[in-house]
CSV table of C-alpha atoms in Angstrom, one decimal:
chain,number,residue,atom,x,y,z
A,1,UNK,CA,21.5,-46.4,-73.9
A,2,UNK,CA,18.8,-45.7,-71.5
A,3,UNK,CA,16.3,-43.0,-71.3
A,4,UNK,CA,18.3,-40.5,-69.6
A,5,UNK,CA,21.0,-40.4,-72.8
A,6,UNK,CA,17.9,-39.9,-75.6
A,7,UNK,CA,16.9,-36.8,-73.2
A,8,UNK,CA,19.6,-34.2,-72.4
A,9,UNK,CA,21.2,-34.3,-75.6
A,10,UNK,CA,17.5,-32.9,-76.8
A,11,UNK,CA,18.2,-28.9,-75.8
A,12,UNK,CA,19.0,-27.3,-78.9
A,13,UNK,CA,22.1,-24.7,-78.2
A,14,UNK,CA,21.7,-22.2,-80.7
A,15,UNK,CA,21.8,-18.3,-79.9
A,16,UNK,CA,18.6,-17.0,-80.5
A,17,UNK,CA,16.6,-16.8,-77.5
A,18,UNK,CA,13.4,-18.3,-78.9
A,19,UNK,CA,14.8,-21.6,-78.0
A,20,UNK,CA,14.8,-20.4,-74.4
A,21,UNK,CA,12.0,-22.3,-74.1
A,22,UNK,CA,14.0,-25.5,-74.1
A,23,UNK,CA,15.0,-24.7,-70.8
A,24,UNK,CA,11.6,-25.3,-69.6
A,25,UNK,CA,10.7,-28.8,-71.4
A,26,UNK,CA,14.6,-30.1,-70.3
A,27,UNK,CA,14.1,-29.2,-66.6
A,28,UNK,CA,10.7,-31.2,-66.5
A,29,UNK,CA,11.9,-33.8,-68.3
A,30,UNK,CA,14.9,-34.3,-66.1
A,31,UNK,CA,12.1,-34.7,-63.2
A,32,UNK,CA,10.2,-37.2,-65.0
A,33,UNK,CA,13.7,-39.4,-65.1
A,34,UNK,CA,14.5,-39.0,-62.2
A,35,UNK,CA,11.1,-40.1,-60.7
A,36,UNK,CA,11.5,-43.5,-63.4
A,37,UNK,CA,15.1,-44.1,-62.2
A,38,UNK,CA,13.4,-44.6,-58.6
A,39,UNK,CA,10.8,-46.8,-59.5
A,40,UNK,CA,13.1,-49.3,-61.6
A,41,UNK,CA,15.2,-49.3,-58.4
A,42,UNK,CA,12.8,-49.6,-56.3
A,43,UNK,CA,11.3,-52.6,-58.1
A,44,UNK,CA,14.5,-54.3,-58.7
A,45,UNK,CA,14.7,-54.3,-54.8
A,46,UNK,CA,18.9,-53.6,-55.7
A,47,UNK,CA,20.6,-50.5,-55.2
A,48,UNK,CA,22.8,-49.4,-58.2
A,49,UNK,CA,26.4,-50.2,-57.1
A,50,UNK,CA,28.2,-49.5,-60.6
A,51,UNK,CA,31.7,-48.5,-60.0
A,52,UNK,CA,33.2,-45.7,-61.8
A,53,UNK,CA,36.1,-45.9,-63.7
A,54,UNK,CA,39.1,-43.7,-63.0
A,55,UNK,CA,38.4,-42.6,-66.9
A,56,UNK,CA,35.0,-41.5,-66.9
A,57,UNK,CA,35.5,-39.7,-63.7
A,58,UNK,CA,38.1,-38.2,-65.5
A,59,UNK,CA,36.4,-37.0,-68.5
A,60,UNK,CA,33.4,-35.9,-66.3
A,61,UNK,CA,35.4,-33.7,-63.9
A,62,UNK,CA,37.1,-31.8,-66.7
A,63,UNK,CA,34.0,-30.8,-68.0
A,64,UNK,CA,32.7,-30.0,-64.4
A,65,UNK,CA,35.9,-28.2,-63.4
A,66,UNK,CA,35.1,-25.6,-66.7
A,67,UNK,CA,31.8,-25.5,-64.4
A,68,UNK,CA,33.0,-25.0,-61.1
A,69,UNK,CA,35.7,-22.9,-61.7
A,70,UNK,CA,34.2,-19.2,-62.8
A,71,UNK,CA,37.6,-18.1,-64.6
A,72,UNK,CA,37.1,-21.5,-66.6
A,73,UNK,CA,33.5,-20.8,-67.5
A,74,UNK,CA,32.5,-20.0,-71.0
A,75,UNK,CA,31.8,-16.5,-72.0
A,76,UNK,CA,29.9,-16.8,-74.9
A,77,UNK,CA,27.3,-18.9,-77.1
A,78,UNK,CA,29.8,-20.7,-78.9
A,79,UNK,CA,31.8,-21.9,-75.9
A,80,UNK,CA,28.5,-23.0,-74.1
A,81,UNK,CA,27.7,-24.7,-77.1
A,82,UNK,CA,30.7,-26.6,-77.1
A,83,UNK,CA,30.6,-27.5,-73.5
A,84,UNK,CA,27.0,-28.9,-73.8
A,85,UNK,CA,28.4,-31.1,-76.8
A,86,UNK,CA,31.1,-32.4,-74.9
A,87,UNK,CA,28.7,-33.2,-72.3
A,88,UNK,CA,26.3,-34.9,-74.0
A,89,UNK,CA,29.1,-36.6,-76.3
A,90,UNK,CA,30.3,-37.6,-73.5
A,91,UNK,CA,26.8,-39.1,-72.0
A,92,UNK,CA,26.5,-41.4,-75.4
A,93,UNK,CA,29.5,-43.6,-73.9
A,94,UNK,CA,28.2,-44.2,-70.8
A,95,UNK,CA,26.7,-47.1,-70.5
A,96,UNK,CA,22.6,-47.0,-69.4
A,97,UNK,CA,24.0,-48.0,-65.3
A,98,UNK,CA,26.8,-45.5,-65.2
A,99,UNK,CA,24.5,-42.6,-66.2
A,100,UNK,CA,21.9,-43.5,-63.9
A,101,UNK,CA,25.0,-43.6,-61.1
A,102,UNK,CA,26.0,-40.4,-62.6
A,103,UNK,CA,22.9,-39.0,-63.2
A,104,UNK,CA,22.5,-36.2,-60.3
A,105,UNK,CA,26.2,-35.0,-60.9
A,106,UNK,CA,24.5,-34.7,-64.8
A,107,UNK,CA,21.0,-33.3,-63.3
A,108,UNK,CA,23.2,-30.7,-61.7
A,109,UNK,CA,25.9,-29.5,-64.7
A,110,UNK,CA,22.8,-29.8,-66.7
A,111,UNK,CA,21.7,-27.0,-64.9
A,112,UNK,CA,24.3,-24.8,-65.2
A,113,UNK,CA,25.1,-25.2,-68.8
A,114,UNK,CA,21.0,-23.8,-69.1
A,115,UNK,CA,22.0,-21.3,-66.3
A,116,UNK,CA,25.1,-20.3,-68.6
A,117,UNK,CA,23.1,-20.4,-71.9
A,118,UNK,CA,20.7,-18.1,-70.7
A,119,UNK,CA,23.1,-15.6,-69.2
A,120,UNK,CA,25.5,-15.2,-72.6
A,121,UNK,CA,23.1,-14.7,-74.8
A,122,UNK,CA,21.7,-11.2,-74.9
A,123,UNK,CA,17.7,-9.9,-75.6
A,124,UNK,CA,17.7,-7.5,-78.4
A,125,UNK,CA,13.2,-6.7,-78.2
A,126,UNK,CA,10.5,-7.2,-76.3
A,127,UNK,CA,9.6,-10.4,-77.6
A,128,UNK,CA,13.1,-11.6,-76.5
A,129,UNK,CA,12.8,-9.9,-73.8
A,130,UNK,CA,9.9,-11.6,-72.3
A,131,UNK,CA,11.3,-14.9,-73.0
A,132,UNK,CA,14.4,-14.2,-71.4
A,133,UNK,CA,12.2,-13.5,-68.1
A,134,UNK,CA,10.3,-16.5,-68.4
A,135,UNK,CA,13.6,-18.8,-68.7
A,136,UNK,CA,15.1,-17.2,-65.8
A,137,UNK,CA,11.8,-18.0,-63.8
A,138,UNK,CA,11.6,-21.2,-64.8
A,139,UNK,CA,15.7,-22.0,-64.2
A,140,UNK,CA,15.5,-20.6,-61.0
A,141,UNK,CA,12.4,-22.7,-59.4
A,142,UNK,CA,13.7,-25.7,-61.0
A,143,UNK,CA,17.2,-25.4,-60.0
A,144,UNK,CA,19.0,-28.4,-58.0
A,145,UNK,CA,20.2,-28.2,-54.3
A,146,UNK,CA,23.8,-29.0,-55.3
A,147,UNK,CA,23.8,-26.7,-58.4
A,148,UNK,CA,26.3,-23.4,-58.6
A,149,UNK,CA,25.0,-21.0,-56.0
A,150,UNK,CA,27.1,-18.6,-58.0
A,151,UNK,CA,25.4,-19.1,-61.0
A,152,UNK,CA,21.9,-18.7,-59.4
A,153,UNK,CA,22.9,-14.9,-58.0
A,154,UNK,CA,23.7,-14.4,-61.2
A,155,UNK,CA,20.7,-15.3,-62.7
A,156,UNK,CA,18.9,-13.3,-60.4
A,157,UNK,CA,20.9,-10.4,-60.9
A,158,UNK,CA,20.3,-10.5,-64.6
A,159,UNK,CA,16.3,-11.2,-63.9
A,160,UNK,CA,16.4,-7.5,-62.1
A,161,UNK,CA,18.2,-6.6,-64.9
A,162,UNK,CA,15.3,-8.0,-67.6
A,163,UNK,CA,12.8,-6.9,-65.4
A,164,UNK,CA,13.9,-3.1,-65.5
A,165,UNK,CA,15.1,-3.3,-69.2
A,166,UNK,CA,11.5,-4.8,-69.7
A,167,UNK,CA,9.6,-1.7,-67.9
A,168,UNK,CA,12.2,0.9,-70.0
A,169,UNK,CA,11.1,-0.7,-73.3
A,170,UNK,CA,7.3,-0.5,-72.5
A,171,UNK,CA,8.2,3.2,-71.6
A,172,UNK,CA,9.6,3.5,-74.6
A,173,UNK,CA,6.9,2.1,-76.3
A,174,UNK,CA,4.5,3.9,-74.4
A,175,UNK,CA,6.2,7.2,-75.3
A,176,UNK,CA,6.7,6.3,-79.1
A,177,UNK,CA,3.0,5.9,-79.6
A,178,UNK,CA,1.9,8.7,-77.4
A,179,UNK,CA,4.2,10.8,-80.0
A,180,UNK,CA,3.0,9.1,-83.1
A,181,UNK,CA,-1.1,9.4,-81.6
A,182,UNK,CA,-0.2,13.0,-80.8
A,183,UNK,CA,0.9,13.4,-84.1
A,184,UNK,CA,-2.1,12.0,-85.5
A,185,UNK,CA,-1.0,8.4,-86.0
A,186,UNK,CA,-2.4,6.5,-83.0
A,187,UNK,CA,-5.4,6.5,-81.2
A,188,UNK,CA,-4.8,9.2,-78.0
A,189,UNK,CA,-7.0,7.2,-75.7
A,190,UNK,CA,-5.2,4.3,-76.2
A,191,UNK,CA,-1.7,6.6,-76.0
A,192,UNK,CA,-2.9,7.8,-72.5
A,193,UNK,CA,-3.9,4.8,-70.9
A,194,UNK,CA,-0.4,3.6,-72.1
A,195,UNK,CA,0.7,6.5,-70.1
A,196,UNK,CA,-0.9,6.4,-67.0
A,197,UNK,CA,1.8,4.0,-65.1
A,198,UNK,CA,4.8,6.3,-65.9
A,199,UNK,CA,5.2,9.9,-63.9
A,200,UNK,CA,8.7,11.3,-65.1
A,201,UNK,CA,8.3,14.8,-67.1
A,202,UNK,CA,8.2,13.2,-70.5
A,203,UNK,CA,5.5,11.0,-70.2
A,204,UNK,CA,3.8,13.5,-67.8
A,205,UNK,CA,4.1,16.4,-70.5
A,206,UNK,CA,2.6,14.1,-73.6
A,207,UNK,CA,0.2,13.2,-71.5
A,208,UNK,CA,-1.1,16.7,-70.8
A,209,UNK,CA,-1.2,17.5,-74.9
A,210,UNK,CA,-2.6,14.1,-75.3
A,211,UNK,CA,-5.5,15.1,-72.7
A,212,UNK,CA,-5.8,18.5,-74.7
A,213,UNK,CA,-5.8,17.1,-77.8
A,214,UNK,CA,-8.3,14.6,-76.6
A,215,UNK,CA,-10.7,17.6,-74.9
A,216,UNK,CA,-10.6,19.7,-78.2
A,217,UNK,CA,-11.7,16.5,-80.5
A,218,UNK,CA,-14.8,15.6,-77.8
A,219,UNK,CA,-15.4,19.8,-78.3
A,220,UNK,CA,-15.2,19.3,-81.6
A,221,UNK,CA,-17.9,16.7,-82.0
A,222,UNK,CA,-19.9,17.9,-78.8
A,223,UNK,CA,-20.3,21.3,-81.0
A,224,UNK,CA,-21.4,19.4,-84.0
A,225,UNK,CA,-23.9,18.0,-82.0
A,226,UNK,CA,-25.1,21.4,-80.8
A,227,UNK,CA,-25.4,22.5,-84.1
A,228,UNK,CA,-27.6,19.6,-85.5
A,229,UNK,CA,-29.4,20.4,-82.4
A,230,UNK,CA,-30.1,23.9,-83.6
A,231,UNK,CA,-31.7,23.1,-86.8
A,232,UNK,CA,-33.6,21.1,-85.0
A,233,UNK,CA,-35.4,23.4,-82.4
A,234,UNK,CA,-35.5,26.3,-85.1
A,235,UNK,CA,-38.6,24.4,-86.4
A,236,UNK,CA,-40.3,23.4,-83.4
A,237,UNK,CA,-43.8,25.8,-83.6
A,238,UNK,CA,-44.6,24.8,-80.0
A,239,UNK,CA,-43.2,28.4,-78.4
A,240,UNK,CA,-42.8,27.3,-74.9
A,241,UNK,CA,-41.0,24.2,-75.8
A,242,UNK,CA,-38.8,26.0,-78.1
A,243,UNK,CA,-37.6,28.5,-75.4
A,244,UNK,CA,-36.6,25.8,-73.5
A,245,UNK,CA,-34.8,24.0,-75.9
A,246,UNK,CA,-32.6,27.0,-77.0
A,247,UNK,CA,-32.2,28.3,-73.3
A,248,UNK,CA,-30.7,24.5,-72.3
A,249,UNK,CA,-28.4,24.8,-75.6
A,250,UNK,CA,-27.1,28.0,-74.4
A,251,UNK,CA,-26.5,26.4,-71.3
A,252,UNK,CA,-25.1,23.8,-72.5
A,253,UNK,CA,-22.9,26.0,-74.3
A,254,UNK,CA,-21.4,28.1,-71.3
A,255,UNK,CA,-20.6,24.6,-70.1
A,256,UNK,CA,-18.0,24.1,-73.1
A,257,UNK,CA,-16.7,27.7,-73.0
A,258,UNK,CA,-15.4,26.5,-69.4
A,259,UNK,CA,-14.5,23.4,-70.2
A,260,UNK,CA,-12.4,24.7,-72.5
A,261,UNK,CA,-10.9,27.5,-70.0
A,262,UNK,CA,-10.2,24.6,-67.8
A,263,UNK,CA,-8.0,22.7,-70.3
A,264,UNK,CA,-6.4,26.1,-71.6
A,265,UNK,CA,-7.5,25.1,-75.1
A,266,UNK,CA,-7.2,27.8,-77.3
A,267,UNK,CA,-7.9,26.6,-80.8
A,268,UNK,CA,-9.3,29.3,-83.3
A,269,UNK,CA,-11.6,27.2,-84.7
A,270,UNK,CA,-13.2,25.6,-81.5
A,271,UNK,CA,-13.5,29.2,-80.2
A,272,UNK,CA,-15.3,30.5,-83.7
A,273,UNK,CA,-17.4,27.8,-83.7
A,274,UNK,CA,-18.8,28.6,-80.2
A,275,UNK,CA,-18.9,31.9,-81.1
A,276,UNK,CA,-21.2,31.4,-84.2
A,277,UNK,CA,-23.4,28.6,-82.4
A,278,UNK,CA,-23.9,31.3,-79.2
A,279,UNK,CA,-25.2,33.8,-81.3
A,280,UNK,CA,-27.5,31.7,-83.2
A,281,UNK,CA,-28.8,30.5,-79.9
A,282,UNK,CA,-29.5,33.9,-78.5
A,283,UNK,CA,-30.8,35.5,-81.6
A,284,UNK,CA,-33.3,32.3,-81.2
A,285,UNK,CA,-34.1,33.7,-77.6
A,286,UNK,CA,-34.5,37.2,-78.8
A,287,UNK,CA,-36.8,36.5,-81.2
A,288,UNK,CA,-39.0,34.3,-78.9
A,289,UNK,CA,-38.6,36.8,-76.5
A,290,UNK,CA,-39.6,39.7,-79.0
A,291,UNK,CA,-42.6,37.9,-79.8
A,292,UNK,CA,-43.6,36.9,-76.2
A,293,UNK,CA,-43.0,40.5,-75.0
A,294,UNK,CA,-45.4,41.9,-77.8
A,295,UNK,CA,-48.4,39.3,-76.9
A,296,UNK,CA,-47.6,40.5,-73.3
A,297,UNK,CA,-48.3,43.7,-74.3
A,298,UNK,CA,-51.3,43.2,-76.0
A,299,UNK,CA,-52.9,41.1,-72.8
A,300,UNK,CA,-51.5,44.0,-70.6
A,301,UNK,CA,-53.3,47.2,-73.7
A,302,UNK,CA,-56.4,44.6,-73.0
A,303,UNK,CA,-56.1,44.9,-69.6
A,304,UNK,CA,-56.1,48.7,-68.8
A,305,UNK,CA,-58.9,49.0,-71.3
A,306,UNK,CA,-60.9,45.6,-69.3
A,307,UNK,CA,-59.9,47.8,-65.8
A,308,UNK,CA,-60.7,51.7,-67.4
A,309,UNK,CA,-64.2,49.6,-68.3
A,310,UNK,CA,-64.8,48.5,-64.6
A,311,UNK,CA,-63.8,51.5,-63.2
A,312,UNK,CA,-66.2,53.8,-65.2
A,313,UNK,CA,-69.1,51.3,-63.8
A,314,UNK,CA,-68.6,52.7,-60.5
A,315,UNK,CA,-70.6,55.7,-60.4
A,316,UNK,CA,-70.4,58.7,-58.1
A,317,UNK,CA,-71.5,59.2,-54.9
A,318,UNK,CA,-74.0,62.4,-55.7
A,319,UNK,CA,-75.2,60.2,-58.4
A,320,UNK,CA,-76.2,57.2,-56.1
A,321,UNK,CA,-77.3,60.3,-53.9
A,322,UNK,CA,-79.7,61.7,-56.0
A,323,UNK,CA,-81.0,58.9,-57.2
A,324,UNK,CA,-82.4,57.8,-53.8
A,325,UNK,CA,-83.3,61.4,-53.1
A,326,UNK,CA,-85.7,61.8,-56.0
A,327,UNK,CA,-87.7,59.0,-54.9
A,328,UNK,CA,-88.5,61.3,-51.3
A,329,UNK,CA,-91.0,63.7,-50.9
A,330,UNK,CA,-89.7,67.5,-51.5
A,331,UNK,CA,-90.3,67.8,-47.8
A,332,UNK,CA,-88.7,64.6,-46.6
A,333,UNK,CA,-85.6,65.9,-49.2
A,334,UNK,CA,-85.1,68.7,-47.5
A,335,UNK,CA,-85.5,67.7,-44.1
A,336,UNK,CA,-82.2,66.6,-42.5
A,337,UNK,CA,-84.2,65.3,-39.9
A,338,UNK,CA,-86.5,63.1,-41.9
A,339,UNK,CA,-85.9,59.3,-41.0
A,340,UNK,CA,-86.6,58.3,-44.4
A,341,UNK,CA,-83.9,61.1,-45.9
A,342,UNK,CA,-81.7,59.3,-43.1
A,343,UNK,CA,-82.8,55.4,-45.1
A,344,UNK,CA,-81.7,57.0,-48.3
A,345,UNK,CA,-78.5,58.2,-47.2
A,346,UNK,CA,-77.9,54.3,-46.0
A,347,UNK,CA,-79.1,53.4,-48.9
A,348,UNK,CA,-76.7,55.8,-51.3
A,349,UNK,CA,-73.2,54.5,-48.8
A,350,UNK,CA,-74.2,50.8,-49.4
A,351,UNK,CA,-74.6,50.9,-52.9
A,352,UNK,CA,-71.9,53.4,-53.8
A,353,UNK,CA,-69.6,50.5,-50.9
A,354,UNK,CA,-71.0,47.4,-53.3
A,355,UNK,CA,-70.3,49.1,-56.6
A,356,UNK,CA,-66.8,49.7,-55.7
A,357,UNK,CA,-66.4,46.0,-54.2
A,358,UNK,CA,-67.6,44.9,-57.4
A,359,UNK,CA,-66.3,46.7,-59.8
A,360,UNK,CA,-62.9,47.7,-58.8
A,361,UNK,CA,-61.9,44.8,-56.0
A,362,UNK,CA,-60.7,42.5,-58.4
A,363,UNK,CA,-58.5,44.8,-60.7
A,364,UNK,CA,-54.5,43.9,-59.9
A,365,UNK,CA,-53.8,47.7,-59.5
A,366,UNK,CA,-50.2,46.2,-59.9
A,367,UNK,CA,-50.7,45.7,-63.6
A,368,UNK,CA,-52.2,48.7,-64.3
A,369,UNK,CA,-50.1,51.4,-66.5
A,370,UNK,CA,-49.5,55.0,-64.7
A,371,UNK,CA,-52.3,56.7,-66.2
A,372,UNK,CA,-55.2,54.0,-65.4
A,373,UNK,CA,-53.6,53.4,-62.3
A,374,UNK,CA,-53.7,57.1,-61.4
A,375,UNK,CA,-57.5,57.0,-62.5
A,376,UNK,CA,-58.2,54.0,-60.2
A,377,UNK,CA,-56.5,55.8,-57.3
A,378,UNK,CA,-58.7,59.2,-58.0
A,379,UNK,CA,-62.1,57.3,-57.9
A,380,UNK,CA,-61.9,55.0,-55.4
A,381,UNK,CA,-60.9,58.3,-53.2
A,382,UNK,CA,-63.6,60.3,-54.2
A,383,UNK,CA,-66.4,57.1,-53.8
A,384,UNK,CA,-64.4,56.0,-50.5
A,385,UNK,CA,-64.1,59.8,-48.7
A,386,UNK,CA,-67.9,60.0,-48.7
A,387,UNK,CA,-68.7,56.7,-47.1
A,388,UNK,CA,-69.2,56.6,-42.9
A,389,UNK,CA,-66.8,54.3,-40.9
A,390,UNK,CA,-68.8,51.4,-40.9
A,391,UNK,CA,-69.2,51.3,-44.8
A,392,UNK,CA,-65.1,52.2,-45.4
A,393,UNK,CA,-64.7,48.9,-43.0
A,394,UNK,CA,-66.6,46.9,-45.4
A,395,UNK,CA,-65.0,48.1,-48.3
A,396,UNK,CA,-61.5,48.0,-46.9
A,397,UNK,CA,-62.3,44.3,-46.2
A,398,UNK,CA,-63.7,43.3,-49.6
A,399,UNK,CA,-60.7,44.8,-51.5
A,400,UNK,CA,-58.4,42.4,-49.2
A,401,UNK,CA,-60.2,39.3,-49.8
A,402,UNK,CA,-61.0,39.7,-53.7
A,403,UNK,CA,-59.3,37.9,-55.7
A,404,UNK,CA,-57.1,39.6,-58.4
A,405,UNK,CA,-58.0,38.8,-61.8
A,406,UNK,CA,-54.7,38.2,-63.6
A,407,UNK,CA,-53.5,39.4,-66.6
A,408,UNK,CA,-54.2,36.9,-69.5
């Protein structure tokens, strides 16, 4: 018995459909025969010429008329099974000549008998499932010219059939562990990206409470962090940097609050917890505030009472006036006349114009409370009135361009 008898009879017919696989190895093995049947020919230079006998054409067209003839076909494992055995019982009389004449009539029934195994027998999971797809692939690329066109619909009318019975059990798997993961059983990550392929109103509604669940947990632990956070700043001495950090924790805060308007999360716990954590955040800010307002209002106390001082340095015009007066004779005092009681005059506007420049010039009447700012307003009128047009210039000028000593 030649090579072509010790192969066929190798596919094992049993029903479960991990022996699909079978299908595969026969097909390519049928190839490799076929290609060593060519080169012994070939060598041999002589055609083979066998003639068959009326009985084994007999024998083999009953078994192909249970082929050809689809009322005739088996229907189930068993009666594959049977026909492959009488097949390949069938094969062991030949002699090594008569089933290499033979041997594309046998290429071809082999065919079908895969084509049938594959088509009674039934997946019953995924696992089987997948295999069943992969036979089908592999029966349908390697399937002879001469082989039942019949058969080869049907194959690819059950390969649609796999293929859509393949996509509803990974829905259904899909869906089972989105409702386990929802349930706390499954990672929810994992459950949505299982998800993301199906849009029909299941999957679309457990993926919405698996992205709600999802958004509450990252709240969760985002508010956690927050409040770590919080212990830490509370200790920072650095005031500056410790208004910053709280006023960038409340921000961050707010942020959360409308992420969690967004996703319409309305857990108790998530909202007390932002609750708490917001007013710890802004009693922080109050108390930095507090504290910066009262050192504000000491530099601004310190102020009025640095301004009341400059102010009282200015002194009044009759002062200046006298002053420079009493140096003149009683005559020349007297005299409107008098150049020199003219000098002294000039004399009294410029100084009374420079002690206002540089005493009140540089005090930021903006910063000044009602009362000193009222007594600012009352002197410079009195010192200003007095002064001639040429003197009010000068003053008017030096106020613009002093520079405003701030409050500090």
């Amino acid at each position: 018995m030649n090579k072509i008898s010790a192969a066929i009879p190798s596919i094992a017919f049993i029903v479960s459909l991990t022996v699909l696989i079978f299908v595969w190895k026969i097909s390519s093995e049928i190839k490799v025969l076929s290609a060593q049947i060519a080169q012994t020919n070939t060598a041999s230079g002589n055609a083979i010429s066998n003639k068959i006998s009326s009985e084994v054409e007999k024998n083999l067209s009953t078994i192909e008329s249970q082929l050809d003839d689809e009322s005739k076909c088996p229907t189930t494992p068993e009666g594959v099974n049977k026909l492959n055995n009488d097949l390949t019982n069938f094969i062991k009389t030949l002699s090594p000549s008569v089933q290499e004449e033979l041997y594309p009539r046998i290429e071809r029934r082999r065919w079908e008998l895969d084509a049938l195994w594959v088509l009674v027998n039934k997946a019953t999971d995924s696992r089987g499932l997948d295999e069943h797809a992969q036979a089908l692939e592999s029966l349908l690329s390697q399937k002879p010219i001469a082989a039942s066109f019949t058969l080869e619909e049907r194959l690819k009318t059950r390969q649609k059939e796999i293929e859509n019975q393949i996509i509803d059990a990974d829905r259904a798997s899909a869906i089972e562990y989105a409702t386990n993961a929802f349930g706390g059983k499954g990672d929810s990550q994992t459950a949505l990206r299982m998800l993301e392929k199906y849009n029909d109103n299941l999957a679309n509604e457990l993926a919405g409470k698996l992205r709600k669940k999802v958004m509450t947990l990252a709240i969760a632990t985002d508010i956690e962090s927050l409040e770590t956070e919080l212990k830490q700043y509370s200790i920072l001495s650095d005031r500056d940097l410790k208004e910053y950090a709280f006023s960038r924790l409340y921000q961050t805060i707010q942020e959360i609050r409308l992420r969690t308007i967004e996703a319409v999360i309305t857990d108790d716990k998530i909202k007390s917890s932002l609750s708490t954590l917001q007013k710890k955040v802004t009693d922080n800010l109050g108390a930095i505030n507090k504290g910066k307002k009262q050192i504000y209002d000491e530099k601004i106390k310190n102020y009025q009472v640095w301004a009341l001082r400059e102010i009282n340095k200015v002194r009044s015009y009759k002062q200046i006036e006298d002053a420079e007066l009493n140096r003149l004779s009683i005559t020349d005092r007297h005299n409107q006349f008098s150049e020199v009681r003219k000098k002294a005059i000039e004399k009294t506007n410029k100084i009374v114009r420079e002690d206002l420049i540089r005493y009140m010039s540089q005090i930021n009447q903006g910063a000044l409370d009602e009362a000193v700012g009222q007594w600012f307003r009352k002197v410079y009128q009195d010192r200003f009135e007095r002064l001639d047009d040429k003197e009010k210039l000068e003053v008017v000028k030096g106020f613009a361009f002093a520079s405003k000593s701030p409050v500090e």
